[in-house]
Coordinates of C-alpha atoms in Angstrom, one line a residue:
M19 CA 12.5 24.5 -0.1
S20 CA 9.8 22.2 -2.5
E21 CA 10.9 18.1 -2.0
K22 CA 11.3 18.0 -5.8
S23 CA 13.8 20.4 -5.0
I24 CA 15.6 19.2 -2.4
V25 CA 15.8 15.8 -4.9
T26 CA 17.4 17.7 -6.4
K27 CA 20.1 18.4 -4.3
V28 CA 20.9 15.3 -3.4
L29 CA 20.9 12.6 -6.1
R30 CA 23.1 16.1 -8.0
Y31 CA 25.3 15.8 -4.5
L32 CA 25.4 12.1 -4.6
K33 CA 26.6 11.8 -7.5
T34 CA 29.6 14.2 -6.9
V35 CA 30.4 10.8 -3.9
P36 CA 33.0 8.3 -5.1
G37 CA 31.7 4.3 -5.6
C38 CA 28.8 6.4 -5.5
F39 CA 25.3 4.8 -7.6
C40 CA 22.3 6.4 -7.5
W41 CA 18.7 6.6 -8.7
K42 CA 15.6 9.1 -8.7
E43 CA 12.4 6.0 -8.8
H44 CA 9.2 7.4 -11.3
G45 CA 6.6 6.5 -9.4
G46 CA 3.3 6.8 -11.0
M47 CA 0.6 4.9 -12.1
Y48 CA 2.8 1.6 -13.3
G49 CA 5.7 2.3 -10.6
T50 CA 5.9 0.0 -6.8
A51 CA 3.9 2.1 -4.4
G52 CA 6.8 2.7 -1.2
I53 CA 8.9 2.6 -3.0
P54 CA 11.9 5.7 -1.8
D55 CA 12.1 8.2 -3.7
I56 CA 16.3 7.8 -3.7
I57 CA 17.9 4.5 -4.2
A58 CA 21.7 4.6 -4.1
C59 CA 25.1 2.1 -3.7
V60 CA 27.3 3.4 -2.3
N61 CA 30.2 0.8 -1.9
G62 CA 28.8 -1.9 -2.1
R63 CA 25.8 -0.4 0.6
F64 CA 22.6 0.0 0.0
I65 CA 20.9 3.1 1.4
A66 CA 17.3 4.8 0.5
F67 CA 16.2 8.3 0.5
E68 CA 12.8 9.5 1.5
I69 CA 12.5 13.3 0.8
K70 CA 10.2 15.1 3.2
T71 CA 8.9 18.6 4.6
P72 CA 7.7 19.3 7.3
S73 CA 4.8 19.6 5.7
G74 CA 4.7 16.6 4.4
K75 CA 3.2 12.9 4.8
T76 CA 4.5 9.6 4.7
T77 CA 2.0 6.5 3.6
K78 CA 2.0 4.2 6.0
L79 CA 3.9 2.0 3.0
Q80 CA 6.9 4.2 3.1
E81 CA 6.4 3.8 7.3
A82 CA 6.7 -0.3 7.0

């Protein structure tokens, strides 16, 4: 399963959770480096998700 499909499934699930607001951070040339794939706020608590498959590698900024 690819990271993209995992991100899609996680987002789909989070959108069913009561009191949860979530979004996918779209990187690219104008995005901020090191931002997690998914950011969520659940009942006032922020949670960040960095999705990686076994072959995926984190950057130094993502490890911080």
